[in-house]
Amino acid sequence: TTWCGDCHRSKDFLDKHNIAYVWINIEDDDVAREKAIALNNGIQKVPVIVFPDNSILVEPTNSDLEDKLELD
C-alpha cells in the first residue's frame, strides 16, 4: 500500500540491491488484496513478498530479506 512504512522500506531494500520485483498496491487490486489476506490466514498484513520459489515473507525485516536473498 502507499501508506505502509514496511512496504516502502522493503522496496528501498530491494532497489538498493538491484533486485527486480513487481509492486502491486492491494488498495487498487481486489484480487491481490484477497490473495494477501488468504496468505496471512485471514489477516491483512503487508508487505507480502512472494519469491520465485513460491516462498513467502510477510512484513519482513531487512535482515529477513538479506537472509532470504543470501546477501552479505
Tab-separated table of C-alpha atoms in Angstrom:
chain	number	residue	atom	x	y	z
A	1	THR	CA	0.000	0.000	0.000
A	2	THR	CA	1.095	3.585	-0.392
A	3	TRP	CA	0.785	4.271	3.350
A	4	CYS	CA	2.782	1.222	4.558
A	5	GLY	CA	6.191	2.051	6.002
A	6	ASP	CA	7.297	-1.598	5.847
A	7	CYS	CA	6.334	-1.709	2.165
A	8	HIS	CA	8.450	1.348	1.391
A	9	ARG	CA	11.379	0.001	3.433
A	10	SER	CA	11.224	-3.361	1.656
A	11	LYS	CA	11.038	-1.662	-1.744
A	12	ASP	CA	14.017	0.527	-0.837
A	13	PHE	CA	15.967	-2.561	0.255
A	14	LEU	CA	15.238	-4.404	-2.991
A	15	ASP	CA	16.079	-1.316	-5.053
A	16	LYS	CA	19.367	-0.816	-3.167
A	17	HIS	CA	20.373	-4.389	-4.010
A	18	ASN	CA	19.145	-4.167	-7.620
A	19	ILE	CA	16.626	-6.943	-7.126
A	20	ALA	CA	13.768	-6.913	-9.605
A	21	TYR	CA	10.221	-7.108	-8.274
A	22	VAL	CA	6.642	-6.368	-9.202
A	23	TRP	CA	4.880	-3.996	-6.822
A	24	ILE	CA	1.135	-4.463	-6.507
A	25	ASN	CA	-0.844	-1.969	-4.476
A	26	ILE	CA	-3.567	-4.047	-2.827
A	27	GLU	CA	-5.624	-0.900	-2.310
A	28	ASP	CA	-6.121	-0.820	-6.083
A	29	ASP	CA	-6.354	-4.560	-6.767
A	30	ASP	CA	-9.166	-6.505	-5.079
A	31	VAL	CA	-7.881	-9.892	-6.275
A	32	ALA	CA	-4.390	-9.196	-4.929
A	33	ARG	CA	-5.842	-7.975	-1.621
A	34	GLU	CA	-7.851	-11.181	-1.205
A	35	LYS	CA	-4.773	-13.255	-2.038
A	36	ALA	CA	-2.671	-11.345	0.513
A	37	ILE	CA	-5.339	-11.899	3.161
A	38	ALA	CA	-5.556	-15.606	2.307
A	39	LEU	CA	-1.773	-15.969	2.556
A	40	ASN	CA	-1.978	-14.427	6.044
A	41	ASN	CA	-4.704	-16.722	7.398
A	42	GLY	CA	-7.417	-14.105	7.046
A	43	ILE	CA	-5.441	-11.112	8.307
A	44	GLN	CA	-4.417	-8.178	6.122
A	45	LYS	CA	-0.696	-7.645	6.673
A	46	VAL	CA	1.662	-6.013	4.228
A	47	PRO	CA	4.016	-6.321	2.588
A	48	VAL	CA	3.536	-9.862	1.378
A	49	ILE	CA	6.546	-10.819	-0.711
A	50	VAL	CA	6.254	-13.917	-2.895
A	51	PHE	CA	9.556	-15.208	-4.260
A	52	PRO	CA	10.197	-17.163	-7.471
A	53	ASP	CA	10.461	-20.380	-5.412
A	54	ASN	CA	6.900	-19.635	-4.126
A	55	SER	CA	8.130	-18.987	-0.599
A	56	ILE	CA	6.569	-16.022	1.164
A	57	LEU	CA	7.730	-13.414	3.648
A	58	VAL	CA	5.190	-11.221	5.427
A	59	GLU	CA	6.303	-7.944	6.970
A	60	PRO	CA	9.953	-8.982	6.648
A	61	THR	CA	12.751	-7.017	8.233
A	62	ASN	CA	15.768	-6.048	6.166
A	63	SER	CA	17.607	-8.896	7.925
A	64	ASP	CA	14.884	-11.333	6.832
A	65	LEU	CA	15.232	-10.152	3.245
A	66	GLU	CA	19.018	-10.313	3.426
A	67	ASP	CA	18.882	-13.906	4.712
A	68	LYS	CA	16.302	-14.984	2.135
A	69	LEU	CA	18.243	-13.414	-0.718
A	70	GLU	CA	21.568	-14.662	0.665
A	71	LEU	CA	23.111	-11.212	0.650
A	72	ASP	CA	26.177	-10.303	2.673
